[in-house]
CSV table of C-alpha atoms and ligand atoms in Angstrom, one decimal:
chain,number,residue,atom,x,y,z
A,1,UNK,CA,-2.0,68.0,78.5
A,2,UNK,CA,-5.3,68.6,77.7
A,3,UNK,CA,-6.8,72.2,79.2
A,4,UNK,CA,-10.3,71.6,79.0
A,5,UNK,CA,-13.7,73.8,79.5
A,6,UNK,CA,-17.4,72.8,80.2
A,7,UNK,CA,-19.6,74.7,77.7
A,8,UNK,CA,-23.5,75.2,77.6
A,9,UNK,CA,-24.9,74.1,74.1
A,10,UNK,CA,-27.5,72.4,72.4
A,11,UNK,CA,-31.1,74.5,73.0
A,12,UNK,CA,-29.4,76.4,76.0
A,13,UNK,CA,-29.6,80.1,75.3
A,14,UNK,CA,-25.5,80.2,76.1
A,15,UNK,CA,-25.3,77.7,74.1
A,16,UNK,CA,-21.3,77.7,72.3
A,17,UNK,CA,-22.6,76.9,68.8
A,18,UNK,CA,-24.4,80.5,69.1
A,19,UNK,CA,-22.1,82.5,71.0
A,20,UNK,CA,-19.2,83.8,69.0
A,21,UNK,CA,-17.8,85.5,72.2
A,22,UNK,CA,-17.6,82.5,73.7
A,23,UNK,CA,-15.8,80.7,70.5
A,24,UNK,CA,-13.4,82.9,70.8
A,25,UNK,CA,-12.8,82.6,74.5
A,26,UNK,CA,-12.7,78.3,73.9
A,27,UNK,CA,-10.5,78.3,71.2
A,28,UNK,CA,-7.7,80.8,72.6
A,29,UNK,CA,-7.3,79.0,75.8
A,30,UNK,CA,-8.7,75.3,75.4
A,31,UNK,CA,-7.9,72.2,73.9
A,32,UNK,CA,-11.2,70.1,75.1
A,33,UNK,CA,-14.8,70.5,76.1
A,34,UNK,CA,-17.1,68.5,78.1
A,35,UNK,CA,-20.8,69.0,77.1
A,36,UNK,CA,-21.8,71.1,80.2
A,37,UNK,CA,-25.2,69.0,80.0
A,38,UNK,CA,-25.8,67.5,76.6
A,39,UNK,CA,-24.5,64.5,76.8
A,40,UNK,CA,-26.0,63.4,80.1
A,41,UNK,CA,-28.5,60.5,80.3
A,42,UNK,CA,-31.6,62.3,79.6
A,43,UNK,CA,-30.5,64.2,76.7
A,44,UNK,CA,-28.6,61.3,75.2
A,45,UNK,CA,-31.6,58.6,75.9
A,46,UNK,CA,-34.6,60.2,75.6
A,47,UNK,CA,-36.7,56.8,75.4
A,48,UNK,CA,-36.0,53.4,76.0
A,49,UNK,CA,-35.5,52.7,72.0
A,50,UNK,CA,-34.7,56.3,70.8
A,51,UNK,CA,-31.4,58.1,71.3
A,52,UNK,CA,-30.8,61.6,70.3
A,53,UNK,CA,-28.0,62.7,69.2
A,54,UNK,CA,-27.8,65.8,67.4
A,55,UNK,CA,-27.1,68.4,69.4
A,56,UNK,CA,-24.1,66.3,71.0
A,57,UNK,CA,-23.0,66.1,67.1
A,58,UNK,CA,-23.1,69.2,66.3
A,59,UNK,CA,-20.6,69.9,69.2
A,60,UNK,CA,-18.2,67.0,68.8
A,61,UNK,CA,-18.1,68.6,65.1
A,62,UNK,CA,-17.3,72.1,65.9
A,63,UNK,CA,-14.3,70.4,68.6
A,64,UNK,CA,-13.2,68.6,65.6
A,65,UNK,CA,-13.6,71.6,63.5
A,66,UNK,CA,-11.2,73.7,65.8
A,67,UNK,CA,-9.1,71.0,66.3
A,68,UNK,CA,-9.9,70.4,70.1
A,69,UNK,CA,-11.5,67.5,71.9
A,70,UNK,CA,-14.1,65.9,74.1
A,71,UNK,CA,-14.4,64.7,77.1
A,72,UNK,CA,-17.8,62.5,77.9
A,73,UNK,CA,-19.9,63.3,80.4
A,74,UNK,CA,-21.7,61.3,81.6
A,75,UNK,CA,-22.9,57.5,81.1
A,76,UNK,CA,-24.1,56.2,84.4
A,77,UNK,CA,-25.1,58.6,87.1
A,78,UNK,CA,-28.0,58.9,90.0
A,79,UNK,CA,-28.8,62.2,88.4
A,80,UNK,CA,-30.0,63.7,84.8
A,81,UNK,CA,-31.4,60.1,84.1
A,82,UNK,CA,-34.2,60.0,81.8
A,83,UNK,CA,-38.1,59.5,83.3
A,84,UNK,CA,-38.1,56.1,81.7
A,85,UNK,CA,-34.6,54.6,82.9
A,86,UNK,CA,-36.1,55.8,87.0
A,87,UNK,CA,-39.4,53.6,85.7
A,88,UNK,CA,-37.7,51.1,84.3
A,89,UNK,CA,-38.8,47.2,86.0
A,90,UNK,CA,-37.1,44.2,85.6
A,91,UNK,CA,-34.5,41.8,86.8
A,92,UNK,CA,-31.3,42.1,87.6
A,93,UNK,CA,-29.9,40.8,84.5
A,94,UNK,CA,-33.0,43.0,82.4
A,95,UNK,CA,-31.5,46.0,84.6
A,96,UNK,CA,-27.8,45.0,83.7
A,97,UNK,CA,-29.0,44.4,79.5
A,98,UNK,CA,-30.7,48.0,80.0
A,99,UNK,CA,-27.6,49.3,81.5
A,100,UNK,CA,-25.5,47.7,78.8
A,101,UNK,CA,-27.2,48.6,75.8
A,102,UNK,CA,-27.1,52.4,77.0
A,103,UNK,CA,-23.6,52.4,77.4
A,104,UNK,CA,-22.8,50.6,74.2
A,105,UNK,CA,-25.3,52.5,72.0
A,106,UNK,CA,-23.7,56.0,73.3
A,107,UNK,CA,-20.5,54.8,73.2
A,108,UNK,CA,-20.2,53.3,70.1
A,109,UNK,CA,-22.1,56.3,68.1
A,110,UNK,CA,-19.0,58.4,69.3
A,111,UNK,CA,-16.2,55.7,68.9
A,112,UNK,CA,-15.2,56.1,65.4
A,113,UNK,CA,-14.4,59.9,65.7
A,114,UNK,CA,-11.8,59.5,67.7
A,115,UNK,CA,-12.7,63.5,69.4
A,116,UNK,CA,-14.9,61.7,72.3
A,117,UNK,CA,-11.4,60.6,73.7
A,118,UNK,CA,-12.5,60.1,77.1
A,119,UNK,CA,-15.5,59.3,79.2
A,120,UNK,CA,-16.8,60.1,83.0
A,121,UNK,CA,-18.5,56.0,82.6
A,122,UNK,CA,-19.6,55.8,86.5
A,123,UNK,CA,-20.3,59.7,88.1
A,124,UNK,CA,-20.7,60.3,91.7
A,125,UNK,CA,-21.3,56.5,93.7
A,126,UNK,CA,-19.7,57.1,96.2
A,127,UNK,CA,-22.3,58.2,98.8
A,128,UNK,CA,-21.6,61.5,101.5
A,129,UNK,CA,-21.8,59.3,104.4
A,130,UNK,CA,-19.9,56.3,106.3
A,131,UNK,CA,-23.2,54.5,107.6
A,132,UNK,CA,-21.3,51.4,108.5
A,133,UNK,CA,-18.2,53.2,110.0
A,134,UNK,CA,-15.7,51.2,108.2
A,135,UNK,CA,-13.9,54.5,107.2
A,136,UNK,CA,-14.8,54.3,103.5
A,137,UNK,CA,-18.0,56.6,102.3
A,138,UNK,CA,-20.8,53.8,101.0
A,139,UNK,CA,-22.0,52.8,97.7
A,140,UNK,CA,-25.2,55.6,97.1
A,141,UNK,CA,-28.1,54.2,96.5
A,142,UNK,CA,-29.2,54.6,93.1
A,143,UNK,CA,-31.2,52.8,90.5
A,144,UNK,CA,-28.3,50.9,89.6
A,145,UNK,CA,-27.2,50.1,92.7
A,146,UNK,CA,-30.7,49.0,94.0
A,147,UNK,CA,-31.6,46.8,90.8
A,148,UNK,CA,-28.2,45.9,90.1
A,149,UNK,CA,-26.1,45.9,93.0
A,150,UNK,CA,-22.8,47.3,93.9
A,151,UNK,CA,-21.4,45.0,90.4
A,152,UNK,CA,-23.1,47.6,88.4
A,153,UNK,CA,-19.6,49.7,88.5
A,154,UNK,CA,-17.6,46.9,87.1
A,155,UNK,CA,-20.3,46.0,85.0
A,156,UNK,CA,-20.7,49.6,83.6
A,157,UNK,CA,-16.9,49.9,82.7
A,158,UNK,CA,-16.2,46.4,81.0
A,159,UNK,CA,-19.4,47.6,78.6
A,160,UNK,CA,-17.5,51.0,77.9
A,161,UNK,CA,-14.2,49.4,77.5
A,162,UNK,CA,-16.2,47.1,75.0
A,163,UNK,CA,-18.0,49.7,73.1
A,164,UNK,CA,-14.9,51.8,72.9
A,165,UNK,CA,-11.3,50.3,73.5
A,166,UNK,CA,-9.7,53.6,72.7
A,167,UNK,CA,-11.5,55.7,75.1
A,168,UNK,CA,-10.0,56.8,78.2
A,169,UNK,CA,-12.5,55.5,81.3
A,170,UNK,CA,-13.0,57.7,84.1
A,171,UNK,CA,-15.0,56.8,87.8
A,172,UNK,CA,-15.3,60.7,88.1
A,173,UNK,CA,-16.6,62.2,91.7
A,174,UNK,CA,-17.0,65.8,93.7
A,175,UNK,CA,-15.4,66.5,97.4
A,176,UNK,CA,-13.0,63.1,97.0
A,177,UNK,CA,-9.7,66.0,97.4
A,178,UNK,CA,-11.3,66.8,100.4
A,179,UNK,CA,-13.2,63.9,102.1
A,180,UNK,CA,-10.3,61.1,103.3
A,181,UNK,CA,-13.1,59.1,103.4
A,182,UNK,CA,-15.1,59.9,100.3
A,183,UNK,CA,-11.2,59.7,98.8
A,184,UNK,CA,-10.3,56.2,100.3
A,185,UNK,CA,-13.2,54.3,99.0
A,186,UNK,CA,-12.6,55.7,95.6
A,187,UNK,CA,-9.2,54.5,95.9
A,188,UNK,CA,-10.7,51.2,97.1
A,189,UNK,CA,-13.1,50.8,94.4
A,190,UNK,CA,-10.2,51.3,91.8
A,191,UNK,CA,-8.1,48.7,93.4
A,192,UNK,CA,-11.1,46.4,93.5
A,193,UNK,CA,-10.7,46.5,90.3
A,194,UNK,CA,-7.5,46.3,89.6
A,195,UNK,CA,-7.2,43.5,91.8
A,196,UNK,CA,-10.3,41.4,90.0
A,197,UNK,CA,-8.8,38.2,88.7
A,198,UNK,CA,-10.2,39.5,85.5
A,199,UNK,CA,-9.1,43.4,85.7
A,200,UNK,CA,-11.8,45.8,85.6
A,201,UNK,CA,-10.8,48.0,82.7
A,202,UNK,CA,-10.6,51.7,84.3
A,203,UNK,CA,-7.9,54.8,83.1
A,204,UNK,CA,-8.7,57.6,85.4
A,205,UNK,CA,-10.2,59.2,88.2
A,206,UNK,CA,-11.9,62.6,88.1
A,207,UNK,CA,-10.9,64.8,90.8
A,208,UNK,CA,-14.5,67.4,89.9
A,209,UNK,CA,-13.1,70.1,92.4
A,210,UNK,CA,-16.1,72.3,92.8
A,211,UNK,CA,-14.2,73.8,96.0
A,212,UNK,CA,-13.9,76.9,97.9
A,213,UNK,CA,-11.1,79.4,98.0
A,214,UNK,CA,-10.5,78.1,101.6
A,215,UNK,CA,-11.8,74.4,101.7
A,216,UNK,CA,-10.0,72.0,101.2
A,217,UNK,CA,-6.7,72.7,102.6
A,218,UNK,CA,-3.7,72.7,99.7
A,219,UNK,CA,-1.7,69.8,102.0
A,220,UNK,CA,-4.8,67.5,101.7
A,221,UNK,CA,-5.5,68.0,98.0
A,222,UNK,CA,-1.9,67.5,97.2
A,223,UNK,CA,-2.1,64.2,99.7
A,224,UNK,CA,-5.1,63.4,97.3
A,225,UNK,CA,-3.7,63.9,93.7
A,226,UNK,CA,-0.5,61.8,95.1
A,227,UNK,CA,-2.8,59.0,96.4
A,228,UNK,CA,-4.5,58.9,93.6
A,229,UNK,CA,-1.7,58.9,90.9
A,230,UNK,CA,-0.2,56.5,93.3
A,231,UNK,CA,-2.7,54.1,91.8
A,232,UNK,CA,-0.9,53.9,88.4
A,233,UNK,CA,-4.2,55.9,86.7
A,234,UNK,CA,-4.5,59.1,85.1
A,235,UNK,CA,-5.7,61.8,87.0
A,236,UNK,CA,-8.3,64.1,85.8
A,237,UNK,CA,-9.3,67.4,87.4
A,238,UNK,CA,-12.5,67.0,85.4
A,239,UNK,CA,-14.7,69.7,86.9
A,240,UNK,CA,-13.2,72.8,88.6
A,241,UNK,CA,-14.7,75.8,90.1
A,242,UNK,CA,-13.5,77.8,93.1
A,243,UNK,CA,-16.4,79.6,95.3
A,244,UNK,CA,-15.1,82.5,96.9
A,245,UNK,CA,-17.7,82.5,99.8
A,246,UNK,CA,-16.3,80.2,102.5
A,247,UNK,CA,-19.5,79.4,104.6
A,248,UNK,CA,-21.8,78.6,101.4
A,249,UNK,CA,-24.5,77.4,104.4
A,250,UNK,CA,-25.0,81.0,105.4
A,251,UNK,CA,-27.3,83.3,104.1
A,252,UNK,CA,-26.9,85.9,103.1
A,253,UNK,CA,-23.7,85.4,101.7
A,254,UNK,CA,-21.0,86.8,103.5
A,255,UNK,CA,-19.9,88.2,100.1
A,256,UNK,CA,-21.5,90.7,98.0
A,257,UNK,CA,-19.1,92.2,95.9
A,258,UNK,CA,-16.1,90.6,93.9
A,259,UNK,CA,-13.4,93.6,94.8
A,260,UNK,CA,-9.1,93.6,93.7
A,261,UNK,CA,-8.7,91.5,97.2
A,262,UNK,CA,-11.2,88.9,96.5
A,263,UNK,CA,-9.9,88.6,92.8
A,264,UNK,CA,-6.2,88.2,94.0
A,265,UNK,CA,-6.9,85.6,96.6
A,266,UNK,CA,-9.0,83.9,94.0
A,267,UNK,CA,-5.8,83.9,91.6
A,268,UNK,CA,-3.2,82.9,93.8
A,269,UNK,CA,-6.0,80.0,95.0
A,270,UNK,CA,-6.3,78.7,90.8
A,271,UNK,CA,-1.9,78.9,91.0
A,272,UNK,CA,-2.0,76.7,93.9
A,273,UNK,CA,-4.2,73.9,92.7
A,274,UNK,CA,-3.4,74.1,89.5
A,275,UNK,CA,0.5,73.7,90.5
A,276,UNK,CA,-0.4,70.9,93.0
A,277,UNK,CA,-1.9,69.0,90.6
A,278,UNK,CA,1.4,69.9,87.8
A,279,UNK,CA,3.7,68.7,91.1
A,280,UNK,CA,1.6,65.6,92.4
A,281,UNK,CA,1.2,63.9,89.1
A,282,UNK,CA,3.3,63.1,86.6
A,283,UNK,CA,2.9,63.7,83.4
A,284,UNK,CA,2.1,60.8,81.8
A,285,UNK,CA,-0.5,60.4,84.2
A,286,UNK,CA,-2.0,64.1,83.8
A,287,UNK,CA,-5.8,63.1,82.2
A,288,UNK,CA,-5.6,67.4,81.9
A,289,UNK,CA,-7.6,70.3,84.1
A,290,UNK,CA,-11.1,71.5,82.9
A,291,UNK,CA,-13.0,74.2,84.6
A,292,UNK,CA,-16.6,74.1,85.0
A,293,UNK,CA,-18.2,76.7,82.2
A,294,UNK,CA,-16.2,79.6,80.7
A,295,UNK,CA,-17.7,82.6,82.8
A,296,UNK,CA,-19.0,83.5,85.9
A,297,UNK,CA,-22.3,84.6,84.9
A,298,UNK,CA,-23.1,81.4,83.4
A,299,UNK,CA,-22.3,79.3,86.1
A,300,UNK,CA,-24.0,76.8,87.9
A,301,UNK,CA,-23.4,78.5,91.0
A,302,UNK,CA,-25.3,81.3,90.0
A,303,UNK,CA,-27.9,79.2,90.4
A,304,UNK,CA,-28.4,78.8,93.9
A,305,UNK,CA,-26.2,82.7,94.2
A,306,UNK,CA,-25.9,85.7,92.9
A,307,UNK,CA,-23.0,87.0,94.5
A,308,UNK,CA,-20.4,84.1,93.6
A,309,UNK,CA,-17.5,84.6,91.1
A,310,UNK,CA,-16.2,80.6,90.3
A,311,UNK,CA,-14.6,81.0,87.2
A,312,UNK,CA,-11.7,82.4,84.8
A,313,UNK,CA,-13.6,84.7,82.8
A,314,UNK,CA,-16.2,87.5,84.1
A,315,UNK,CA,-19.6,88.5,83.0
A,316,UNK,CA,-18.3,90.8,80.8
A,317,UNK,CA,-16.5,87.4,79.6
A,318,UNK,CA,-13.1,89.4,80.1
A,319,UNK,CA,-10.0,87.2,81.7
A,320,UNK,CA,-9.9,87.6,85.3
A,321,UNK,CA,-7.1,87.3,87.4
A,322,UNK,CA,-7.5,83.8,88.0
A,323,UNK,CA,-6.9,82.8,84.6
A,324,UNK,CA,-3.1,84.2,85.0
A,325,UNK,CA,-3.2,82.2,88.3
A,326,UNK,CA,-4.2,79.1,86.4
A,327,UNK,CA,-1.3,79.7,83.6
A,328,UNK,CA,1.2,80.3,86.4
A,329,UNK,CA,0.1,77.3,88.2
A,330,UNK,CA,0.9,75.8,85.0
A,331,UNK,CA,4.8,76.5,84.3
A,332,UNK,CA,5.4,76.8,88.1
A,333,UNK,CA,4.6,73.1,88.8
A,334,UNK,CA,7.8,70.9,89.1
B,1,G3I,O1,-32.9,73.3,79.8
B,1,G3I,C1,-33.8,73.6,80.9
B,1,G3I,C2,-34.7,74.7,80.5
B,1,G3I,O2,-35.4,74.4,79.3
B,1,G3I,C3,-35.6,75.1,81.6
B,1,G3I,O3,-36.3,76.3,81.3
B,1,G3I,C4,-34.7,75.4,82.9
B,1,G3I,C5,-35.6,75.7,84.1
B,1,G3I,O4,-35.0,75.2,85.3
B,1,G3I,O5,-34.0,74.2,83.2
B,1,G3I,C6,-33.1,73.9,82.1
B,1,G3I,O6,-32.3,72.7,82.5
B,1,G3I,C7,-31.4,72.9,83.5
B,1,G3I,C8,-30.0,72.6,82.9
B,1,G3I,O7,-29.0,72.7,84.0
B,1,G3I,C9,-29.6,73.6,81.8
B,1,G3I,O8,-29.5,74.9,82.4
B,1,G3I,C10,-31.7,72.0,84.6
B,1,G3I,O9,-32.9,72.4,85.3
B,1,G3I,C11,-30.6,72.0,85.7
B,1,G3I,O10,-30.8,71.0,86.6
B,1,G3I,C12,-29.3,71.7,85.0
B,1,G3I,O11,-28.2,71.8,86.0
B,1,G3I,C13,-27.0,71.2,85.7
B,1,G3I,C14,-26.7,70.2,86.7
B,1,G3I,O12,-25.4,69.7,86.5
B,1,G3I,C15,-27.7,69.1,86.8
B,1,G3I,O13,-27.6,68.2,85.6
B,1,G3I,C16,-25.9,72.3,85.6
B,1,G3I,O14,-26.2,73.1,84.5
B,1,G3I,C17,-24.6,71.6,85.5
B,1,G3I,O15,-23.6,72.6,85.6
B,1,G3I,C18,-24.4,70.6,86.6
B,1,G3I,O16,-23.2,70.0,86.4
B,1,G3I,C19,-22.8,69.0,87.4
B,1,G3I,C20,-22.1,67.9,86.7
B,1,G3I,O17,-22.9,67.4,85.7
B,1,G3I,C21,-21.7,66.8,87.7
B,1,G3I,N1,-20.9,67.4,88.8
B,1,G3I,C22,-21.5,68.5,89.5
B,1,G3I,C23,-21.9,69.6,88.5
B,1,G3I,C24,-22.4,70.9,89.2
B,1,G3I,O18,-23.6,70.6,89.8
């Protein structure tokens, strides 16, 4: 099962391709990487007829190099898109050709490799809302969804499937372990497609798992993985990150200091997902567990605060409890 780690690279300062600390750190305890940002729309699609590739290269050759690797991230999104693809005008079958070609291009470029073994195709449509009160989060509006129309997801992974019939296709969203709703209309796109008299070609579904150390409860996550795996797909906990402030809403944190407590009750949190997800799915169905950047102090959390401590490694980029929380979560599954 692939154990799997987002790293920083390209022109980021942190970059992996510059940090020999952090080598070392991804090629003890990793077998993949997901580009923490290079391989999103705007990096990968610069202009409408130019795509840039070379820094998402130079990673997928030092994966290869240590024998790990990749997971894609990320084709079609609301997010990270490129100033032209947000300008873009047209019809809906220009918008669709555009959508196509962007997929196909990228896809194709890493297809022959065989390291780019899997890819998030559609991230984050499903909306945070139920406007219709139907019990199923909506379709967010995006450019794809408002040019295209909800056929865009279907559309988006018959292209990847095309491009790259090897590839493992993921519809890859955040708070679906903890939302029933968000969850269930996940689960109800994936059966829309399953069910489609000509089957919408789809492998996985990310589980991101940027949660708390209290939210969401350990019954409900393990409802989700089994839901989900219930579907026949892989299941992917694609992004994960545990926040040890609870109320992230308040300020000041109610946190300020990462003491033994907060770094035992952080472990014992990483053993309990980890083993959910080792009990709730079985194997053959296990897309792997990737964390969401090797150490706290280059997290994205640390953007928006200073006293949160997500990950498995500190700022001193030494092992922190959690990551022996992770391993045991790892044997002590069923
Ligand atoms: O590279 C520029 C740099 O040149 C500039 O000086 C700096 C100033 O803000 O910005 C840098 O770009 C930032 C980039 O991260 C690299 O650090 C962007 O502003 C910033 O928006 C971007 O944030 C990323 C975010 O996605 C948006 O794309 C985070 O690093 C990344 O961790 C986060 O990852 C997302 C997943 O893709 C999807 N799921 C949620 C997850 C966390 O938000």
């Amino acid at each position: 099962m692939a154990i799997g780690v987002a790293v920083p690279a390209g022109r980021s300062a942190k970059s992996i391709l510059k940090s020999v600390e952090r080598q070392a750190i991804v090629n003890r305890h990793f077998s993949q990487l997901t580009a923490e940002n290079i391989m999103k729309p705007s990096y990968l699609h610069p202009a409408e007829n130019r795509f840039y590739f070379d820094d998402a290269d130079a990673l997928v050759e030092y994966a290869a190099s240590q024998g790990k690797t990749v997971h894609g991230h990320t084709l079609i999104w609301h997010y990270g898109l490129p100033n032209w693809m947000n300008d873009f005008t047209g019809d809906t079958a220009a918008w669709t050709a555009m959508m196509t070609d962007h997929i196909t291009e990228i896809m194709s470029h890493f297809a022959a490799e065989d390291i780019v073994v899997s890819w998030d195709v559609v991230n984050e449509a499903i909306a945070d809302i139920d406007n219709d009160e139907n019990g199923l989060n909506d379709l967010r509006n995006s450019i794809w969804q408002d040019n295209i129309g909800a056929g865009y997801l279907a559309a988006a992974f018959r292209a990847a499937h095309a491009a790259d019939p090897n590839a493992d296709l993921y519809y890859n969203d955040y708070n679906i372990a903890g939302v029933p709703a968000k969850r269930n209309a996940v689960l109800d796109l994936v059966k829309q497609f399953q069910e489609d008299p000509n089957p919408v070609p789809i492998h996985g579904i990310g589980f991101q798992m940027h949660i708390s150390v209290t939210w969401p409860d350990i019954d409900q996550i393990r409802e989700s993985f089994a839901l989900a795996a219930s579907t026949g797909l892989k299941v992917k906990i694609s992004e994960l990150d545990i926040a040890m402030n609870t109320d992230r809403s308040r300020k000041p944190m109610s946190l300020t200091e990462f003491t033994v407590a907060v770094a035992v009750q952080q472990q014992k949190r990483y053993e309990a997902i980890v083993a959910a997800y080792m009990d709730e799915v079985p194997e053959a169905q296990r897309g792997g567990i990737s964390v969401w950047g090797i150490t706290d102090r280059d997290s994205w959390q640390r953007s928006y605060n200073a006293h949160e401590w997500p990950l498995l490694f500190d700022d001193d980029l030494k092992p922190k409890p959690a990551l022996q929380g992770f391993a045991d979560g790892l044997t002590g599954g069923m």
